[in-house]
Coordinates of C-alpha atoms and ligand atoms in Angstrom, one line a residue:
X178 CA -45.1 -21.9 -49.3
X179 CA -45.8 -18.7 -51.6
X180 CA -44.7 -15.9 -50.2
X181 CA -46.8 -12.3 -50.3
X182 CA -45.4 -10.4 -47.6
X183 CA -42.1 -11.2 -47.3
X184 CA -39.4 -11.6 -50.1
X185 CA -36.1 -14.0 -49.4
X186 CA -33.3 -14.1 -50.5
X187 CA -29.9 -16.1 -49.4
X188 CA -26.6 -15.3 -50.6
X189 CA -22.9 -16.5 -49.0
X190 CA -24.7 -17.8 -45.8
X191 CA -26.8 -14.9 -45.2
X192 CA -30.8 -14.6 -45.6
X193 CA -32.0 -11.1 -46.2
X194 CA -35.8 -10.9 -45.3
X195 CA -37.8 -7.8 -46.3
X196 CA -41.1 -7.2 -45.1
X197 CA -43.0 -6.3 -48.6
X198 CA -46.2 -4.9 -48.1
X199 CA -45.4 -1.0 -48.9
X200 CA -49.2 0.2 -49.5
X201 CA -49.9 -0.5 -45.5
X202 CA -46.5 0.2 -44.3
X203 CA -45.7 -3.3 -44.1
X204 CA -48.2 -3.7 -41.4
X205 CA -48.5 -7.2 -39.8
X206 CA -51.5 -9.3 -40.6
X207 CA -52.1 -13.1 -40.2
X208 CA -50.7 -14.0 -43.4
X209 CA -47.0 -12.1 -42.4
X210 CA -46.9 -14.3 -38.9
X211 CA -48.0 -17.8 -41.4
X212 CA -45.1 -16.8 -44.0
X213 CA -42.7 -15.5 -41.1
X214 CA -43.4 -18.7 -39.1
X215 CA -42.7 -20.9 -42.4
X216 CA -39.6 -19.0 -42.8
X217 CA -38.1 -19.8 -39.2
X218 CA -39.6 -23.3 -39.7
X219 CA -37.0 -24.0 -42.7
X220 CA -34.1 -21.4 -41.5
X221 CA -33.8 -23.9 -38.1
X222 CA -32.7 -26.5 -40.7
X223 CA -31.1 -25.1 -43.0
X224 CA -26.9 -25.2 -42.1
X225 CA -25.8 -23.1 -44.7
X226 CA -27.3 -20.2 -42.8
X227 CA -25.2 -18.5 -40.7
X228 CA -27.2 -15.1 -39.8
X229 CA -30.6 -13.6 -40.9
X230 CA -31.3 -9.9 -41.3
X231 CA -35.3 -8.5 -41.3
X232 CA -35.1 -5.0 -43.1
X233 CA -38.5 -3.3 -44.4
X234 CA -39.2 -2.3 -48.5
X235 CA -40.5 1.4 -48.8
X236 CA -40.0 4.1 -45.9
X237 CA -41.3 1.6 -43.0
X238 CA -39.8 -1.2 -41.2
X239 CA -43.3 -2.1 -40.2
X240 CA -45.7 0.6 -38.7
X241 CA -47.2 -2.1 -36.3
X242 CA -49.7 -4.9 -36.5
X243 CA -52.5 -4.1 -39.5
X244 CA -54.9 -1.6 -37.8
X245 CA -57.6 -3.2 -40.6
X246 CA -57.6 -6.9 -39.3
X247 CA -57.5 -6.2 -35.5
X248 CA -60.5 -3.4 -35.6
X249 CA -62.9 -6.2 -35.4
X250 CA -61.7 -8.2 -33.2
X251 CA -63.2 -10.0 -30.2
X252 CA -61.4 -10.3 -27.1
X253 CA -60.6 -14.0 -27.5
X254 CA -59.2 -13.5 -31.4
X255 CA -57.3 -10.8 -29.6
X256 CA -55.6 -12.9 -27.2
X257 CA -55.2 -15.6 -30.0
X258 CA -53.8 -12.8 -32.3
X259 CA -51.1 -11.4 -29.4
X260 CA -50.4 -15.3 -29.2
X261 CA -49.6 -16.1 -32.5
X262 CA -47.3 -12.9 -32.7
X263 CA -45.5 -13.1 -29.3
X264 CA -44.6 -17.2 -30.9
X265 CA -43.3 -15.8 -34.1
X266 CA -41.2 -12.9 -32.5
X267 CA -40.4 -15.5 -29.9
X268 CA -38.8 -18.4 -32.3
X269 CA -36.6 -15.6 -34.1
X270 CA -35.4 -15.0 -30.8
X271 CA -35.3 -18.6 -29.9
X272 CA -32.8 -19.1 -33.6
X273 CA -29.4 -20.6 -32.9
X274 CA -28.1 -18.2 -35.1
X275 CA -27.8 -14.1 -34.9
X276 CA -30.9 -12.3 -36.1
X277 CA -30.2 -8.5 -37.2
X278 CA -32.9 -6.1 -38.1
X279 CA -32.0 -3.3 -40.3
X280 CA -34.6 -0.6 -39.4
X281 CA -34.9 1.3 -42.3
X282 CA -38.0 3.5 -41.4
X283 CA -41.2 3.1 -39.2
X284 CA -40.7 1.1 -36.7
X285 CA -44.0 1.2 -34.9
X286 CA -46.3 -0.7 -32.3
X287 CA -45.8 -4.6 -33.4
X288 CA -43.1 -3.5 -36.0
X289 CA -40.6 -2.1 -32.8
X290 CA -42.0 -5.5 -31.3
X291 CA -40.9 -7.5 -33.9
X292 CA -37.2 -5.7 -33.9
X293 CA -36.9 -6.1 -30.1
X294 CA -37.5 -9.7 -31.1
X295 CA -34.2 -9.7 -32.9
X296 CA -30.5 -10.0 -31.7
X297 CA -30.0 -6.1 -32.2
X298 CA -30.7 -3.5 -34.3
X299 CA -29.2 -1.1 -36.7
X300 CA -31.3 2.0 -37.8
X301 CA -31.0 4.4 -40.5
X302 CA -31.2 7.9 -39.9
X303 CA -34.7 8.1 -41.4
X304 CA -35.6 5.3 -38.7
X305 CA -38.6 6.2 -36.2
X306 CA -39.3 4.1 -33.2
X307 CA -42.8 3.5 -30.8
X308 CA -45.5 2.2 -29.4
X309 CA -47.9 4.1 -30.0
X310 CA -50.6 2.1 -28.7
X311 CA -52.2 3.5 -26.1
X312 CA -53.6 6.4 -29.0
X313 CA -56.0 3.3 -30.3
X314 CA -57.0 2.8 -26.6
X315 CA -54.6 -1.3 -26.6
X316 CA -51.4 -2.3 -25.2
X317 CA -48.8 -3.8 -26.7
X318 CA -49.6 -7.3 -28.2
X319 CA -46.7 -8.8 -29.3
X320 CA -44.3 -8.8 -26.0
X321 CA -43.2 -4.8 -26.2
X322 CA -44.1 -4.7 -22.6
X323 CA -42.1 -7.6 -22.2
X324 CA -38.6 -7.1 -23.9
X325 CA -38.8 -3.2 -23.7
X326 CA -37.9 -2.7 -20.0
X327 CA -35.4 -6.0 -19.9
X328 CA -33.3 -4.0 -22.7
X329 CA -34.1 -0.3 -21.6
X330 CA -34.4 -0.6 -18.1
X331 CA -38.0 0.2 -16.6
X332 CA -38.2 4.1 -17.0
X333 CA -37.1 4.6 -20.4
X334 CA -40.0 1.9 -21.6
X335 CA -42.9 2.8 -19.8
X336 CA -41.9 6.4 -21.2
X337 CA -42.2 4.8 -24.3
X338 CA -44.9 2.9 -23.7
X339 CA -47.0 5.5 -21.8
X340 CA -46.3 8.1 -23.9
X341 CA -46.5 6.9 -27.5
X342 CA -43.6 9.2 -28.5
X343 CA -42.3 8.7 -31.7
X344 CA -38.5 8.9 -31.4
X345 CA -35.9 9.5 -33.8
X346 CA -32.9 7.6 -34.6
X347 CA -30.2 9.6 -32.8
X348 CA -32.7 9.0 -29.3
X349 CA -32.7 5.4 -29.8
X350 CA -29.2 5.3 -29.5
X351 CA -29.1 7.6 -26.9
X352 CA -31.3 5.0 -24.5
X353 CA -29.5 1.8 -26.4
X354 CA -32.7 0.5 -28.7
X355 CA -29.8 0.8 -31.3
X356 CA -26.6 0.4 -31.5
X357 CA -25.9 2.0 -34.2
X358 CA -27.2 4.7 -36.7
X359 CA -26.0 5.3 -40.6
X360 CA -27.3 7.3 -43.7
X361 CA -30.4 5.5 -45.4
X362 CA -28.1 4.8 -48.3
X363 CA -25.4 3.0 -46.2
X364 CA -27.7 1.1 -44.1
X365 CA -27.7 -2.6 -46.2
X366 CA -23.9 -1.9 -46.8
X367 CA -23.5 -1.2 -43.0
X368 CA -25.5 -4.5 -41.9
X369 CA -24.0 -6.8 -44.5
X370 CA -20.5 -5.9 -43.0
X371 CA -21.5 -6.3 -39.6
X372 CA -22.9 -9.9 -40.8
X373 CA -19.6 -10.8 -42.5
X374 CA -17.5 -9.7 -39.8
X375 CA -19.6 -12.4 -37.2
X376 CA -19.6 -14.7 -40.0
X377 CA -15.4 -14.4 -39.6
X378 CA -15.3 -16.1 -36.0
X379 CA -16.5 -19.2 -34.6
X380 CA -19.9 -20.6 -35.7
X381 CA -20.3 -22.5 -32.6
X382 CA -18.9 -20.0 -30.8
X383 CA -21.3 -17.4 -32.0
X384 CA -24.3 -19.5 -31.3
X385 CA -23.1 -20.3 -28.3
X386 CA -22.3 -16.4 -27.1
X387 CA -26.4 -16.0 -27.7
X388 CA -27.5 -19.1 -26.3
X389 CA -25.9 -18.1 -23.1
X390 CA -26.1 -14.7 -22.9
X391 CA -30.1 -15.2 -23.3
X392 CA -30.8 -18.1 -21.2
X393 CA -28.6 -16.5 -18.5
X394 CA -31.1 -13.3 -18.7
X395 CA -34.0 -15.7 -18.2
X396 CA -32.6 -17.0 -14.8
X397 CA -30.5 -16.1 -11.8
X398 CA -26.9 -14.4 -12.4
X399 CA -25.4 -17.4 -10.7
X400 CA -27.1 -20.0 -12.9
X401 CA -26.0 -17.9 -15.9
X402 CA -22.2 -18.3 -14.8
X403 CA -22.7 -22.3 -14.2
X404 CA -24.4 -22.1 -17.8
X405 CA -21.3 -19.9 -19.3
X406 CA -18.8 -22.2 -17.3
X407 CA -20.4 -25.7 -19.1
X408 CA -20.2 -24.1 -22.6
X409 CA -16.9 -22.4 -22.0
X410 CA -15.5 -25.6 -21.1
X411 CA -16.9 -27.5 -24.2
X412 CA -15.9 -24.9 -26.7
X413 CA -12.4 -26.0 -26.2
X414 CA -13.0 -29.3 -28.4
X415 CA -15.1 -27.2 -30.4
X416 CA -13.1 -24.8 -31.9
X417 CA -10.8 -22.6 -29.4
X418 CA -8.3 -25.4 -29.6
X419 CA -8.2 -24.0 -33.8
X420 CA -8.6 -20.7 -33.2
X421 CA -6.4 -20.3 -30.3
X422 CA -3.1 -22.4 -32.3
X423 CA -4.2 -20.0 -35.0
X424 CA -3.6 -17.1 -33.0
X425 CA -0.2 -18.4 -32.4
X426 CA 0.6 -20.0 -35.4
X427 CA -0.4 -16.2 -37.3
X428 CA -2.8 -17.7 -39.5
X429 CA -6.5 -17.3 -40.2
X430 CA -8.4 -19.8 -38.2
X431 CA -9.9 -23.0 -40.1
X432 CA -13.1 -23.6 -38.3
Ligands
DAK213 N1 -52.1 -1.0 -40.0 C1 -52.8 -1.0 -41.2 N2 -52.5 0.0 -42.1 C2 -51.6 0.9 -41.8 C3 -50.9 0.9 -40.6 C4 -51.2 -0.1 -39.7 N3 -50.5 -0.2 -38.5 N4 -50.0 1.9 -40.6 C5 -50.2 2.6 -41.8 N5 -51.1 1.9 -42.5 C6 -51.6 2.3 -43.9 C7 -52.5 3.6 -43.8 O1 -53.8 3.3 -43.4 C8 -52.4 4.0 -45.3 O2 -53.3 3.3 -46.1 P1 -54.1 4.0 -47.2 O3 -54.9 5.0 -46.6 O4 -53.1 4.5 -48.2 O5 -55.0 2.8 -47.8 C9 -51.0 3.6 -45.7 O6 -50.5 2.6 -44.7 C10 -50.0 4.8 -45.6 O7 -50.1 5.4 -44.3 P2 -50.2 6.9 -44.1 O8 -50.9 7.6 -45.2 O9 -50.8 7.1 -42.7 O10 -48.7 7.4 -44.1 P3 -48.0 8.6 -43.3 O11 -46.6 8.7 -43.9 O12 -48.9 9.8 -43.5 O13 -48.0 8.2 -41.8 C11 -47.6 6.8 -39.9 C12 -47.2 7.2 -41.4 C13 -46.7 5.5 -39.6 C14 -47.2 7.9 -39.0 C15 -49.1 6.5 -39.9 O14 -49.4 5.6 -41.0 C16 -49.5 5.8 -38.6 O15 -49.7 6.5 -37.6 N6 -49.8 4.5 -38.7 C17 -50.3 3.8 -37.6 C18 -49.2 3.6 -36.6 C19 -49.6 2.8 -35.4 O16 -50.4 3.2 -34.6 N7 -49.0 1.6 -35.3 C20 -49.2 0.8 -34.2 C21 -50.3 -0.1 -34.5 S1 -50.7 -0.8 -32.9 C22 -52.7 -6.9 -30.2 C23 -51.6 -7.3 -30.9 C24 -50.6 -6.4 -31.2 C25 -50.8 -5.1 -31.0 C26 -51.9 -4.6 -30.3 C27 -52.8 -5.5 -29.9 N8 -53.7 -7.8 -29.9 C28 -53.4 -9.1 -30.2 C29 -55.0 -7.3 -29.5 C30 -49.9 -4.2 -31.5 C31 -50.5 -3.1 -32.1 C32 -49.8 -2.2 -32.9 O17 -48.8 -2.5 -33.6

């Protein structure tokens, strides 16, 4: 597929994706969900990729879903639209391996959507988050009411959500919508770093941390435990049996 909206590249087991469409903030039309989807399509496959990172060109993330194509929408396209994004921003979620978005600007409406959709998030200084919504009359279409209060806890979301405040990087720490902030010029540097150092433990045992830790949030504390047992015990075989004899052997482990 020929990308327009996003540009790819893959280097030492890492895919950088960057949202490309600068003249409308990187908004998200129809084509971004086709090429996105594509993307996760051949990323599932592909073993030599360890982590992906979503990161925006120009001084946006994304400043939501594309004003332009949605105005004219009926209310069925509209449900089909929210569909089509909540699937996309669902399979990123649903990747065996970790997704990281660098927020390097807006990230707005369906672009603070499409980070929540990722494994967490590291935001510039210059970073601005919300869904701002509610000013064109909608609601979230792409699972922000959804994701926002399991990560923020109920108040802090429907302030968001309610209010359409447009918060700065240092606040989205505060309330843990980040979990980490860094000057605009360090940001790539910063995130490239944090993928290397996850790319230094156990594959399996990576995918296997966020396989667990999200299916366990889906169902019941206890079922979570029986879920964490299972995969603690089979990680043994895997590769704790390597990395714990590294450990005491003093050498780097060979996964
Ligand atoms: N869509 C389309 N174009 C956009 C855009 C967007 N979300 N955001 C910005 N642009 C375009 C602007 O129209 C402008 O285009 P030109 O006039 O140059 O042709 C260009 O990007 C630069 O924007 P500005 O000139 O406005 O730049 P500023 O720095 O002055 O302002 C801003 C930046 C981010 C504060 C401002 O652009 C802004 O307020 N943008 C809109 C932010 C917003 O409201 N985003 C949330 C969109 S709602 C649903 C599914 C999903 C959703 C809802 C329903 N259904 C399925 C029904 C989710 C909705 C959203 O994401």
């Amino acid at each position: 597929m020929d990308y327009q909206n996003l540009i790819i590249e893959k280097k030492e087991g890492i895919a950088l994706v960057t949202i490309n469409r600068p003249k409308a903030l990187n908004a998200l039309n129809t084509r971004f969900f086709n090429e996105m989807d594509h993307f996760v399509g051949l990323v599932k496959d592909d073993k030599e990729i360890q982590i992906v990172i979503i990161t925006g060109t120009g001084k946006a993330f994304v400043a939501g879903a594309d004003i332009s194509e949605m105005v004219d929408q009926s209310p069925e396209e509209g449900t089909a639209f929210s569909k089509l994004g909540q699937k996309t921003f669902s399979s990123l979620e649903k990747l065996k391996i970790p997704v990281i978005a660098a927020v390097n600007g807006f990230a707005l409406g369906g672009g603070l959507e499409l980070a929540l959709g990722c494994d967490f998030r590291i935001a510039s200084t210059k970073a601005k988050f919300g869904q701002p919504e509610v000013n064109l009359g909608m609601i979230p279409g792409y699972a922000g009411t959804q994701r926002l209060p399991r990560l923020l806890g109920m108040a802090d979301a429907l302030y968001l959500l309610m209010t359409a405040d447009i918060i700065n990087a240092e606040e989205a720490l505060r309330i843990g919508l980040v979990q980490k902030v860094v000057e605009p010029e360090e940001l790539m540097e910063e995130v490239f770093k944090i993928a290397k150092n996850i790319q230094s433990k156990g594959p399996e045992a990576i995918k296997k941390v966020k396989y667990v830790t999200r299916q366990g949030m889906k169902s019941s504390f206890e079922k979570g435990c029986e879920l964490e047992a299972e995969y603690f015990g089979t990680q043994f075989k895997a590769e704790g049996e390597e990395g714990m004899k590294a450990f005491l052997e003093k050498r780097k482990p060979n996964w």
